[in-house]
CSV table of C-alpha atoms in Angstrom, one decimal:
chain,number,residue,atom,x,y,z
A,809,MET,CA,10.0,14.4,-33.6
A,810,SER,CA,12.3,17.2,-34.3
A,811,GLN,CA,13.4,19.6,-31.6
A,812,GLY,CA,11.4,22.5,-33.0
A,813,SER,CA,8.1,20.5,-32.8
A,814,LYS,CA,8.5,19.3,-29.2
A,815,LYS,CA,5.8,20.4,-26.7
A,816,GLU,CA,6.9,23.5,-24.8
A,817,GLY,CA,4.9,23.3,-21.6
A,818,PRO,CA,5.3,24.0,-18.9
A,819,PHE,CA,5.0,20.5,-17.5
A,820,LEU,CA,5.4,18.7,-14.3
A,821,LEU,CA,7.4,15.5,-13.7
A,822,GLY,CA,6.0,13.1,-11.2
A,823,VAL,CA,7.9,9.9,-10.1
A,824,ASP,CA,6.5,6.9,-8.2
A,825,ALA,CA,9.1,4.6,-7.1
A,826,GLY,CA,7.3,1.4,-5.9
A,827,THR,CA,8.2,-2.0,-4.8
A,828,GLU,CA,8.8,-3.6,-8.3
A,829,SER,CA,9.4,-0.6,-10.5
A,830,LEU,CA,9.8,3.2,-10.8
A,831,ARG,CA,7.4,5.0,-12.9
A,832,ALA,CA,7.7,8.5,-14.3
A,833,GLY,CA,4.8,10.6,-15.7
A,834,ILE,CA,4.6,14.0,-17.4
A,835,PHE,CA,1.5,16.2,-16.6
A,836,ASP,CA,0.4,19.6,-17.8
A,837,LEU,CA,-0.9,22.2,-15.3
A,838,PHE,CA,-4.4,20.7,-15.3
A,839,GLY,CA,-3.3,17.3,-14.5
A,840,ASN,CA,-3.5,15.7,-18.0
A,841,PRO,CA,-0.9,13.1,-18.5
A,842,LEU,CA,1.3,13.2,-21.5
A,843,ALA,CA,3.4,10.1,-21.0
A,844,PHE,CA,4.4,7.4,-18.6
A,845,SER,CA,7.4,5.2,-18.5
A,846,SER,CA,8.3,2.4,-16.0
A,847,THR,CA,11.7,0.6,-15.3
A,848,ALA,CA,11.7,-2.5,-13.2
A,849,TYR,CA,14.2,-3.5,-10.5
A,850,SER,CA,14.8,-6.6,-8.6
A,851,THR,CA,14.3,-7.7,-4.9
A,852,GLU,CA,16.4,-10.3,-3.3
A,853,PHE,CA,15.2,-12.5,-0.5
A,854,PRO,CA,18.4,-13.8,1.2
A,855,GLN,CA,16.5,-15.4,4.1
A,856,PRO,CA,12.8,-16.1,4.8
A,857,GLY,CA,11.1,-12.9,5.9
A,858,TRP,CA,14.0,-10.7,4.4
A,859,ALA,CA,13.7,-8.5,1.4
A,860,GLU,CA,16.5,-6.2,0.0
A,861,GLN,CA,17.0,-3.9,-2.9
A,862,ASN,CA,20.2,-2.2,-4.2
A,863,PRO,CA,19.8,1.6,-4.1
A,864,LEU,CA,21.9,1.9,-7.2
A,865,ASP,CA,19.2,0.1,-9.1
A,866,TRP,CA,16.7,2.9,-8.0
A,867,TRP,CA,19.0,5.5,-9.3
A,868,ASN,CA,19.5,3.8,-12.6
A,869,ALA,CA,15.7,3.2,-13.0
A,870,LEU,CA,15.1,6.8,-12.3
A,871,GLY,CA,17.4,8.0,-15.2
A,872,CYS,CA,15.8,5.4,-17.6
A,873,SER,CA,12.2,6.3,-16.7
A,874,VAL,CA,12.5,9.9,-16.8
A,875,ARG,CA,14.5,9.9,-20.1
A,876,SER,CA,12.0,7.6,-21.6
A,877,ALA,CA,8.9,9.6,-20.5
A,878,ILE,CA,10.3,12.8,-21.9
A,879,HIS,CA,10.9,11.0,-25.2
A,880,GLU,CA,7.6,9.3,-25.3
A,881,GLY,CA,5.8,12.6,-24.5
A,882,GLY,CA,7.6,14.5,-27.1
A,883,VAL,CA,8.5,17.1,-24.5
A,884,ASP,CA,11.3,19.6,-24.5
A,885,SER,CA,13.3,18.8,-21.4
A,886,ASN,CA,13.5,22.5,-20.7
A,887,ALA,CA,9.8,22.5,-20.6
A,888,ILE,CA,9.8,20.6,-17.3
A,889,ALA,CA,9.2,23.1,-14.6
A,890,ALA,CA,9.7,21.0,-11.5
A,891,MET,CA,9.6,17.5,-10.2
A,892,ALA,CA,8.9,15.4,-7.1
A,893,VAL,CA,9.5,11.8,-6.2
A,894,ASP,CA,7.4,9.5,-4.0
A,895,THR,CA,8.8,6.1,-2.8
A,896,THR,CA,7.9,3.1,-0.8
A,897,CYS,CA,8.0,4.0,2.9
A,898,CYS,CA,10.0,2.2,5.6
A,899,SER,CA,12.6,1.2,3.0
A,900,VAL,CA,15.7,1.9,5.2
A,901,VAL,CA,19.1,2.6,3.9
A,902,ALA,CA,22.5,3.1,5.6
A,903,LEU,CA,24.8,5.6,3.8
A,904,ASP,CA,28.4,6.7,4.2
A,905,GLU,CA,29.6,10.2,4.2
A,906,LYS,CA,29.4,10.5,0.4
A,907,GLY,CA,25.9,9.2,0.4
A,908,ASP,CA,26.7,5.8,-1.0
A,909,PRO,CA,25.0,2.7,0.4
A,910,LEU,CA,26.9,0.6,2.9
A,911,ARG,CA,24.5,-2.4,2.5
A,912,PRO,CA,21.5,-3.3,0.6
A,913,CYS,CA,18.3,-1.6,1.6
A,914,LEU,CA,15.8,-3.2,4.0
A,915,ILE,CA,12.7,-2.5,2.1
A,916,TRP,CA,9.3,-2.1,3.6
A,917,MET,CA,8.3,-5.8,3.3
A,918,ASP,CA,11.5,-6.9,5.1
A,919,LEU,CA,10.4,-8.3,8.4
A,920,ARG,CA,13.6,-9.5,10.0
A,921,SER,CA,13.1,-7.0,12.7
A,922,ALA,CA,10.1,-8.7,14.2
A,923,PRO,CA,12.0,-9.6,17.4
A,924,GLN,CA,13.1,-5.9,17.7
A,925,THR,CA,9.4,-4.8,17.6
A,926,GLU,CA,8.8,-6.5,21.0
A,927,LYS,CA,11.6,-4.5,22.5
A,928,VAL,CA,10.1,-1.3,21.1
A,929,LEU,CA,6.7,-2.1,22.4
A,930,ALA,CA,8.0,-3.0,25.8
A,931,THR,CA,9.3,0.4,26.3
A,932,GLY,CA,5.9,1.7,26.8
A,933,ASP,CA,7.0,5.1,25.5
A,934,PRO,CA,4.3,7.7,24.7
A,935,ALA,CA,5.4,7.9,21.2
A,936,LEU,CA,3.9,4.5,20.6
A,937,ARG,CA,0.4,5.9,20.8
A,938,VAL,CA,0.2,5.9,17.0
A,939,ASN,CA,0.3,2.1,17.2
A,940,SER,CA,-3.5,1.5,18.2
A,941,ASN,CA,-3.2,4.0,21.0
A,942,GLY,CA,-0.1,2.3,22.4
A,943,GLN,CA,-1.5,-1.3,22.4
A,944,GLY,CA,0.6,-2.3,19.4
A,945,PRO,CA,1.8,-4.4,17.9
A,946,VAL,CA,4.6,-2.3,16.5
A,947,SER,CA,5.2,-2.9,12.9
A,948,ALA,CA,8.4,-4.7,11.9
A,949,GLU,CA,8.1,-2.6,8.6
A,950,TRP,CA,8.8,0.8,10.4
A,951,MET,CA,12.0,2.7,10.7
A,952,ILE,CA,13.1,2.1,14.4
A,953,PRO,CA,12.7,-1.6,14.5
A,954,LYS,CA,14.8,-1.9,11.3
A,955,ALA,CA,17.4,0.6,12.6
A,956,LEU,CA,17.6,-1.4,15.9
A,957,TRP,CA,18.1,-4.6,13.9
A,958,ILE,CA,21.1,-3.0,12.1
A,959,HIS,CA,22.5,-1.7,15.5
A,960,GLU,CA,22.2,-5.2,17.1
A,961,ASN,CA,23.2,-7.3,14.3
A,962,GLU,CA,25.6,-5.2,12.2
A,963,PRO,CA,27.0,-2.8,15.0
A,964,GLU,CA,30.2,-1.9,13.1
A,965,LEU,CA,28.2,-0.9,9.9
A,966,PHE,CA,25.8,1.1,12.2
A,967,ASP,CA,28.7,3.0,13.6
A,968,ARG,CA,30.2,3.7,10.2
A,969,ALA,CA,26.9,4.9,8.8
A,970,THR,CA,26.8,8.7,8.5
A,971,THR,CA,23.1,8.6,7.5
A,972,ILE,CA,20.2,6.3,8.2
A,973,CYS,CA,17.3,7.3,6.2
A,974,GLU,CA,14.5,6.3,3.8
A,975,PHE,CA,14.5,5.3,0.1
A,976,GLN,CA,12.9,8.9,-0.4
A,977,ASP,CA,15.7,10.7,1.3
A,978,TYR,CA,18.5,8.7,-0.6
A,979,ILE,CA,16.9,9.8,-4.0
A,980,ASN,CA,16.5,13.4,-3.0
A,981,LEU,CA,20.0,13.6,-1.5
A,982,HIS,CA,21.4,12.3,-5.0
A,983,LEU,CA,19.2,14.7,-6.8
A,984,THR,CA,20.0,17.9,-5.0
A,985,GLY,CA,22.9,17.0,-2.6
A,986,ARG,CA,20.8,18.1,0.3
A,987,ARG,CA,20.2,15.6,3.4
A,988,VAL,CA,16.5,16.1,4.3
A,989,ALA,CA,13.6,14.0,5.4
A,990,SER,CA,9.9,14.2,4.5
A,991,ILE,CA,7.4,15.1,7.2
A,992,ASN,CA,5.2,12.4,5.7
A,993,ASN,CA,7.6,9.5,6.3
A,994,VAL,CA,8.8,10.6,9.7
A,995,SER,CA,5.4,11.4,11.1
A,996,ALA,CA,3.8,8.2,9.8
A,997,ARG,CA,6.6,5.7,10.3
A,998,TRP,CA,9.4,7.1,12.5
A,999,HIS,CA,7.3,8.1,15.6
A,1000,TYR,CA,8.2,11.7,15.0
A,1001,ASP,CA,5.8,14.3,16.3
A,1002,ARG,CA,6.3,18.1,15.9
A,1003,THR,CA,3.8,18.8,18.6
A,1004,ARG,CA,5.9,16.9,21.1
A,1005,GLY,CA,9.4,17.9,20.1
A,1006,GLY,CA,10.0,16.0,16.9
A,1007,ILE,CA,12.4,13.1,17.3
A,1008,PRO,CA,11.2,10.5,19.9
A,1009,GLU,CA,14.3,11.0,22.1
A,1010,THR,CA,13.0,9.1,25.1
A,1011,LEU,CA,12.0,6.0,22.9
A,1012,LEU,CA,15.5,6.0,21.4
A,1013,GLU,CA,17.2,6.3,24.7
A,1014,LYS,CA,15.1,3.4,26.2
A,1015,LEU,CA,16.3,1.2,23.3
A,1016,GLY,CA,20.0,2.2,23.6
A,1017,LEU,CA,19.5,3.8,20.2
A,1018,SER,CA,20.2,7.5,20.9
A,1019,ALA,CA,22.9,7.6,18.3
A,1020,LEU,CA,20.2,7.1,15.7
A,1021,SER,CA,18.9,10.6,16.0
A,1022,GLU,CA,22.2,12.0,14.9
A,1023,LYS,CA,22.1,9.8,11.8
A,1024,TRP,CA,18.7,10.8,10.7
A,1025,PRO,CA,18.5,13.9,8.5
A,1026,SER,CA,18.4,17.0,10.7
A,1027,GLU,CA,15.9,18.8,8.3
A,1028,VAL,CA,12.4,17.7,8.0
A,1029,LEU,CA,10.4,19.4,5.1
A,1030,ASN,CA,6.8,19.7,4.5
A,1031,LEU,CA,5.1,18.1,1.4
A,1032,GLY,CA,5.4,20.6,-1.5
A,1033,GLU,CA,8.5,22.4,-0.1
A,1034,GLN,CA,11.4,22.9,-2.4
A,1035,ILE,CA,14.4,20.9,-1.5
A,1036,GLY,CA,16.8,22.4,-4.1
A,1037,GLY,CA,17.8,22.2,-7.7
A,1038,LEU,CA,19.2,19.3,-9.7
A,1039,THR,CA,23.0,18.9,-9.3
A,1040,ALA,CA,25.2,18.7,-12.4
A,1041,LYS,CA,25.5,14.9,-12.0
A,1042,ALA,CA,21.7,14.4,-11.5
A,1043,SER,CA,20.9,16.8,-14.5
A,1044,GLU,CA,23.2,14.6,-16.7
A,1045,HIS,CA,21.7,11.3,-15.5
A,1046,LEU,CA,18.1,12.5,-16.0
A,1047,GLY,CA,18.4,14.5,-19.1
A,1048,LEU,CA,17.0,17.4,-17.3
A,1049,PRO,CA,18.3,21.0,-16.9
A,1050,LYS,CA,20.6,21.7,-14.0
A,1051,ASN,CA,19.0,23.4,-11.1
A,1052,LEU,CA,15.6,22.2,-12.0
A,1053,PRO,CA,13.5,22.5,-8.7
A,1054,VAL,CA,13.0,19.3,-6.8
A,1055,VAL,CA,9.9,19.4,-4.5
A,1056,GLN,CA,9.5,17.3,-1.3
A,1057,ALA,CA,7.1,14.3,-1.6
A,1058,GLY,CA,6.7,11.2,0.6
A,1059,ALA,CA,5.2,7.6,0.8
A,1060,ASP,CA,3.6,6.4,-2.2
A,1061,ALA,CA,0.1,5.7,-0.7
A,1062,PHE,CA,-0.1,9.0,1.1
A,1063,ILE,CA,0.9,10.9,-2.1
A,1064,GLY,CA,-1.7,9.0,-3.8
A,1065,MET,CA,-4.2,10.8,-1.4
A,1066,ILE,CA,-3.1,14.1,-3.1
A,1067,GLY,CA,-3.4,12.6,-6.5
A,1068,LEU,CA,-7.1,11.6,-5.6
A,1069,GLY,CA,-7.8,15.1,-4.4
A,1070,VAL,CA,-8.1,14.0,-0.7
A,1071,VAL,CA,-6.5,17.1,0.7
A,1072,ARG,CA,-9.1,18.4,3.3
A,1073,PRO,CA,-10.3,17.3,6.7
A,1074,GLY,CA,-13.3,14.8,6.5
A,1075,SER,CA,-12.2,13.2,3.2
A,1076,LEU,CA,-10.8,9.7,2.9
A,1077,ALA,CA,-8.8,8.0,0.2
A,1078,PHE,CA,-9.7,4.4,-0.5
A,1079,ILE,CA,-6.7,2.8,-2.2
A,1080,THR,CA,-7.4,-0.8,-3.5
A,1081,GLY,CA,-5.4,-3.5,-4.9
A,1082,SER,CA,-3.8,-6.7,-3.5
A,1083,SER,CA,-4.5,-5.0,-0.2
A,1084,HIS,CA,-6.6,-2.1,0.8
A,1085,LEU,CA,-5.7,1.1,2.4
A,1086,GLN,CA,-8.0,3.6,4.1
A,1087,LEU,CA,-6.3,6.9,4.6
A,1088,GLY,CA,-8.3,9.9,6.0
A,1089,LEU,CA,-7.7,13.5,7.1
A,1090,SER,CA,-9.0,14.9,10.5
A,1091,GLU,CA,-9.0,18.4,11.9
A,1092,LYS,CA,-8.1,17.1,15.3
A,1093,ALA,CA,-5.4,14.7,16.6
A,1094,PHE,CA,-6.6,11.4,18.2
A,1095,ASN,CA,-5.3,8.0,19.0
A,1096,GLY,CA,-7.7,5.2,19.1
A,1097,THR,CA,-7.7,1.4,19.5
A,1098,GLY,CA,-8.0,-0.2,16.0
A,1099,VAL,CA,-6.6,2.5,13.9
A,1100,TRP,CA,-3.0,3.8,13.1
A,1101,GLY,CA,-2.3,7.4,13.7
A,1102,THR,CA,-3.1,10.2,13.9
A,1103,TYR,CA,0.1,11.4,12.2
A,1104,CYS,CA,0.6,15.2,12.9
A,1105,ASP,CA,1.2,17.3,9.7
A,1106,ALA,CA,1.8,14.0,7.7
A,1107,LEU,CA,0.1,15.4,4.5
A,1108,LEU,CA,-0.5,19.1,5.1
A,1109,PRO,CA,0.3,21.4,8.0
A,1110,GLY,CA,-2.3,21.5,10.7
A,1111,ILE,CA,-4.1,18.4,9.5
A,1112,HIS,CA,-3.8,14.9,11.0
A,1113,ALA,CA,-3.8,11.7,9.0
A,1114,VAL,CA,-5.5,8.5,10.2
A,1115,GLU,CA,-4.9,5.0,8.7
A,1116,GLY,CA,-6.6,1.7,8.3
A,1117,GLY,CA,-5.6,-1.2,6.2
A,1118,GLN,CA,-6.5,-4.7,5.1
A,1119,THR,CA,-3.7,-7.0,4.3
A,1120,SER,CA,-5.3,-9.3,1.8
A,1121,THR,CA,-8.1,-8.1,-0.5
A,1122,GLY,CA,-7.6,-8.3,-4.2
A,1123,SER,CA,-5.1,-11.0,-3.6
A,1124,VAL,CA,-7.9,-13.1,-2.1
A,1125,VAL,CA,-10.0,-12.5,-5.2
A,1126,ASN,CA,-7.2,-13.4,-7.4
A,1127,TRP,CA,-6.5,-16.5,-5.4
A,1128,LEU,CA,-10.0,-17.6,-6.1
A,1129,LYS,CA,-10.0,-16.8,-9.7
A,1130,LYS,CA,-6.8,-19.0,-10.1
A,1131,LEU,CA,-8.4,-21.9,-8.3
A,1132,TYR,CA,-11.2,-21.9,-10.7
A,1133,GLY,CA,-8.8,-21.7,-13.6
A,1134,VAL,CA,-10.6,-18.7,-15.0
A,1135,GLU,CA,-8.6,-16.1,-17.1
A,1136,ASP,CA,-11.2,-13.4,-17.2
A,1137,TYR,CA,-12.8,-11.7,-14.2
A,1138,GLU,CA,-15.7,-10.6,-16.2
A,1139,VAL,CA,-17.0,-14.1,-16.4
A,1140,LEU,CA,-17.2,-14.4,-12.6
A,1141,ASN,CA,-18.4,-10.8,-12.3
A,1142,ARG,CA,-21.4,-11.6,-14.6
A,1143,GLU,CA,-22.2,-14.8,-12.6
A,1144,ALA,CA,-21.9,-13.1,-9.3
A,1145,LYS,CA,-24.0,-10.0,-10.2
A,1146,LYS,CA,-27.1,-12.3,-10.6
A,1147,LEU,CA,-27.0,-13.3,-7.0
A,1148,PRO,CA,-28.6,-11.4,-4.0
A,1149,ALA,CA,-26.8,-9.5,-1.4
A,1150,GLY,CA,-25.2,-11.8,1.2
A,1151,SER,CA,-24.6,-14.7,-1.3
A,1152,GLU,CA,-27.4,-16.7,0.2
A,1153,GLY,CA,-25.9,-16.9,3.6
A,1154,LEU,CA,-22.3,-17.4,2.7
A,1155,ILE,CA,-19.8,-15.4,4.9
A,1156,VAL,CA,-16.0,-14.9,4.2
A,1157,GLN,CA,-13.4,-13.4,6.5
A,1158,GLU,CA,-10.6,-12.1,4.3
A,1159,HIS,CA,-7.9,-12.5,6.8
A,1160,PHE,CA,-5.8,-14.8,4.5
A,1161,GLN,CA,-2.6,-12.9,5.6
A,1162,GLY,CA,-3.7,-11.9,9.0
A,1163,ASN,CA,-5.5,-8.6,9.9
A,1164,ARG,CA,-3.9,-5.2,10.0
A,1165,THR,CA,-6.7,-3.1,11.4
A,1166,PRO,CA,-8.8,-3.0,13.6
A,1167,HIS,CA,-7.7,-6.2,15.2
A,1168,THR,CA,-4.0,-6.0,14.3
A,1169,ASP,CA,-3.7,-9.8,14.5
A,1170,PRO,CA,-1.2,-11.3,12.1
A,1171,LEU,CA,-2.3,-14.8,13.2
A,1172,SER,CA,-5.9,-14.4,12.1
A,1173,ARG,CA,-6.8,-16.4,9.0
A,1174,GLY,CA,-9.3,-16.6,6.3
A,1175,VAL,CA,-12.8,-18.3,6.8
A,1176,PHE,CA,-15.6,-19.5,4.6
A,1177,HIS,CA,-18.8,-20.4,6.6
A,1178,GLY,CA,-22.4,-21.0,5.8
A,1179,LEU,CA,-21.6,-23.3,2.9
A,1180,THR,CA,-24.4,-25.5,1.5
A,1181,LEU,CA,-24.7,-27.7,-1.6
A,1182,LYS,CA,-26.6,-25.0,-3.4
A,1183,HIS,CA,-23.5,-22.7,-3.3
A,1184,GLN,CA,-21.8,-22.5,-6.7
A,1185,ARG,CA,-18.5,-20.7,-7.7
A,1186,ALA,CA,-20.4,-17.5,-8.2
A,1187,HIS,CA,-21.5,-17.5,-4.6
A,1188,LEU,CA,-17.9,-17.9,-3.4
A,1189,PHE,CA,-16.7,-15.3,-5.7
A,1190,ARG,CA,-19.4,-12.7,-4.6
A,1191,ALA,CA,-18.9,-13.7,-0.9
A,1192,VAL,CA,-15.2,-12.9,-1.1
A,1193,ILE,CA,-15.8,-9.5,-2.5
A,1194,GLU,CA,-18.5,-8.9,0.2
A,1195,GLY,CA,-16.1,-10.1,2.8
A,1196,VAL,CA,-13.5,-7.6,1.7
A,1197,ALA,CA,-16.3,-4.9,1.7
A,1198,PHE,CA,-17.3,-5.9,5.3
A,1199,GLY,CA,-13.6,-5.7,6.3
A,1200,SER,CA,-13.4,-2.1,4.8
A,1201,GLU,CA,-16.6,-1.0,6.5
A,1202,LEU,CA,-15.4,-2.3,9.9
A,1203,ILE,CA,-12.4,-0.1,9.5
A,1204,LEU,CA,-14.7,2.8,8.7
A,1205,GLU,CA,-16.8,1.9,11.8
A,1206,THR,CA,-13.8,1.9,13.9
A,1207,MET,CA,-12.7,5.2,12.7
A,1208,ARG,CA,-16.2,6.6,13.4
A,1209,ASN,CA,-16.1,5.2,16.9
A,1210,ASN,CA,-12.9,7.2,17.5
A,1211,GLY,CA,-14.5,10.4,16.3
A,1212,PHE,CA,-13.5,10.5,12.5
A,1213,ILE,CA,-16.5,10.4,10.2
A,1214,PRO,CA,-15.5,10.6,6.5
A,1215,GLU,CA,-17.8,12.8,4.5
A,1216,ARG,CA,-16.1,12.1,1.1
A,1217,ILE,CA,-14.5,8.9,0.0
A,1218,VAL,CA,-12.4,8.8,-3.2
A,1219,ILE,CA,-11.4,5.4,-4.6
A,1220,ALA,CA,-8.5,4.2,-6.7
A,1221,GLY,CA,-6.9,0.9,-7.7
A,1222,GLY,CA,-7.9,-2.6,-8.8
A,1223,ALA,CA,-11.4,-2.6,-7.4
A,1224,THR,CA,-12.3,0.4,-9.8
A,1225,ARG,CA,-12.1,-2.1,-12.7
A,1226,SER,CA,-15.1,-3.9,-11.4
A,1227,PRO,CA,-18.6,-2.1,-11.4
A,1228,LEU,CA,-19.8,-5.1,-9.3
A,1229,TRP,CA,-17.0,-4.5,-6.6
A,1230,LEU,CA,-17.6,-0.8,-6.5
A,1231,GLN,CA,-21.2,-1.1,-6.0
A,1232,ILE,CA,-20.9,-3.8,-3.2
A,1233,HIS,CA,-18.4,-1.4,-1.4
A,1234,ALA,CA,-20.8,1.5,-1.8
A,1235,ASP,CA,-23.8,-0.5,-0.7
A,1236,VAL,CA,-22.2,-2.1,2.3
A,1237,SER,CA,-21.0,1.2,3.7
A,1238,ASP,CA,-24.0,3.3,2.4
A,1239,LEU,CA,-21.5,6.0,1.1
A,1240,PRO,CA,-20.9,7.3,-2.4
A,1241,LEU,CA,-17.6,6.5,-3.9
A,1242,THR,CA,-15.7,9.3,-6.1
A,1243,LEU,CA,-13.8,8.1,-9.1
A,1244,THR,CA,-11.1,10.3,-10.7
A,1245,LYS,CA,-9.8,10.4,-14.2
A,1246,VAL,CA,-6.2,9.6,-13.6
A,1247,SER,CA,-5.8,6.3,-12.0
A,1248,ASP,CA,-2.1,6.7,-11.4
A,1249,ALA,CA,-2.8,8.7,-8.2
A,1250,PRO,CA,0.7,8.7,-6.7
A,1251,THR,CA,2.5,9.9,-9.8
A,1252,LEU,CA,-0.2,12.7,-10.3
A,1253,GLY,CA,0.1,13.5,-6.6
A,1254,CYS,CA,4.0,14.2,-7.1
A,1255,ALA,CA,3.0,16.4,-10.1
A,1256,ILE,CA,0.6,18.4,-7.9
A,1257,LEU,CA,3.3,18.9,-5.2
A,1258,ALA,CA,5.7,20.0,-7.9
A,1259,ALA,CA,3.2,22.5,-9.3
A,1260,ALA,CA,2.5,23.9,-5.9
A,1261,GLY,CA,6.2,23.9,-4.9
A,1262,VAL,CA,7.3,26.2,-7.7
A,1263,GLY,CA,4.3,28.6,-7.4
A,1264,PHE,CA,1.9,27.7,-10.3
A,1265,TYR,CA,-0.8,27.4,-7.5
A,1266,GLU,CA,-1.0,29.0,-4.1
A,1267,ASN,CA,-0.8,25.8,-2.2
A,1268,VAL,CA,-1.2,22.0,-2.4
A,1269,GLN,CA,-4.9,22.1,-1.9
A,1270,SER,CA,-5.5,24.6,-4.7
A,1271,ALA,CA,-3.2,22.7,-7.0
A,1272,ALA,CA,-5.2,19.5,-6.3
A,1273,ASP,CA,-8.5,21.3,-7.0
A,1274,MET,CA,-7.3,22.2,-10.5
A,1275,MET,CA,-5.4,19.0,-11.4
A,1276,VAL,CA,-7.6,16.2,-10.0
A,1277,GLN,CA,-10.5,15.7,-12.4
A,1278,VAL,CA,-13.6,13.6,-11.3
A,1279,GLU,CA,-14.8,11.0,-13.6
A,1280,GLY,CA,-17.9,9.8,-11.8
A,1281,VAL,CA,-19.6,8.8,-8.6
A,1282,VAL,CA,-20.9,5.4,-7.5
A,1283,LYS,CA,-24.0,5.8,-5.4
A,1284,PRO,CA,-25.1,3.3,-2.8
A,1285,ASN,CA,-28.5,1.6,-2.9
A,1286,SER,CA,-29.9,2.2,0.8
A,1287,GLU,CA,-32.2,-0.9,0.5
A,1288,THR,CA,-29.4,-3.2,-0.4
A,1289,HIS,CA,-27.4,-1.5,2.5
A,1290,GLN,CA,-30.1,-2.6,4.9
A,1291,GLU,CA,-30.0,-6.2,3.4
A,1292,TYR,CA,-26.4,-6.4,4.2
A,1293,GLN,CA,-26.6,-5.6,7.9
A,1294,PRO,CA,-27.3,-9.1,9.3
A,1295,TYR,CA,-24.4,-10.5,7.1
A,1296,TYR,CA,-22.2,-7.7,8.3
A,1297,GLU,CA,-23.0,-8.4,11.9
A,1298,ASN,CA,-22.3,-12.1,11.2
A,1299,TYR,CA,-18.9,-11.1,9.7
A,1300,LYS,CA,-17.9,-9.1,12.8
A,1301,GLN,CA,-18.8,-12.1,15.2
A,1302,THR,CA,-16.7,-14.4,13.0
A,1303,TYR,CA,-13.4,-13.0,14.0
A,1304,HIS,CA,-14.2,-13.3,17.8
A,1305,ALA,CA,-15.5,-16.9,17.3
A,1306,MET,CA,-12.4,-17.9,15.4
A,1307,SER,CA,-10.0,-16.3,17.9
A,1308,GLN,CA,-11.6,-18.3,20.7
A,1309,LEU,CA,-11.3,-21.5,18.8
A,1310,ARG,CA,-7.6,-20.7,18.1
A,1311,MET,CA,-7.0,-20.0,21.8
A,1312,ASN,CA,-8.7,-23.4,22.6
A,1313,LEU,CA,-6.4,-25.2,20.3
A,1314,GLU,CA,-3.4,-23.4,21.7
A,1315,ARG,CA,-4.3,-24.6,25.3
A,1316,LYS,CA,-4.2,-28.3,24.1
């Protein structure tokens, strides 16, 4: 395509830097995608439970993906009006005074800091209320346990580090030269709370970690706030104009909320895949047993985010498909669709990798019970999907018990490819599920933030209203919902029964 025939825009560049790859997308002002491009990077696992990435790989992937997306979209690079980047959260980097990494990044799935979590929880500090109202456990994924691990195991490196921050902050530093943090990351994962002075100074002091507050970026920006313009070096690397505005984003799943149009209190994003996330917005702050949060200003000022999550969901469905040796999910979906609600008495607890919420029990395990000789593979397949839906409903029930009642649920991810799975989720919870046109919600969320950040729209909410397009709604069947009730109650009792059995074994 010649220079003269290139599309002139204006366009927005959204970048989603995930665990396995970095994906760049170009959108118009109405949220229509023009092109996507992904570049993979590797993860090293030097010891069991450890997971590291080289920050230089992220930077190289960013250049490759952005240049490729511009080329594939036939876009004049000067037509890009702004950009924003989301990343994985709790991916902690230690940088020298030039912003270069002193060691590989401890990415979110690195759990080496599990021993440090016990020390964090033992402080009893009020900042821990976001961990199931202070009951914990504290996640080994989060910033403070990881920083404490570096402090205790690599003290010389900790002392040398000018900055200890997130993947997100590293990228934005190298794009703009400005050392800032996202309110999204710090509110949700650093125990930072603007209503209580920001940095959790007393928590850090109790841990002997007061020096960390000086190493964190001193400026915390809201989502959609301009960070600065591309430096000359970043401009050359990305093939974009110097001084192109870079707008603050945050953690991938939370930015996905924006890409789904979940930007007002009472709404909830239901992000499905290998695991499930339930991310809602509340007008008021609350801390409750069985939920994570609320996180002050984590998405938008004056709004509080609440979080639930299931550790293994689509991964359990995939595990069963592999056991059957079936290549196509549709074969199993067709068989399972013929069965009645409740899979003829078969109950599955989906805790194959433990439970995140509401029990927060990493030692809980998967369960099949109620098996008879009548049950066939379709029964097991449907029962797994129903078990996942029961786990999701239990999270919603826990949120309701803590005063958060979602009025609108928008769903994205792997489950949306299965009409059966969608219908089961809707029927179990007796709530309609909204589907959007662009499935790549985090990348679109970044484009929405970029559009709001440079003034194409008045604010993030109005930008989302224009750029998120609804594709359909899955309506629940109230009769089927009633049929599910005894099975759902059985599912809830399963956890407590299995916990008692586990305790009995531990006593022997």
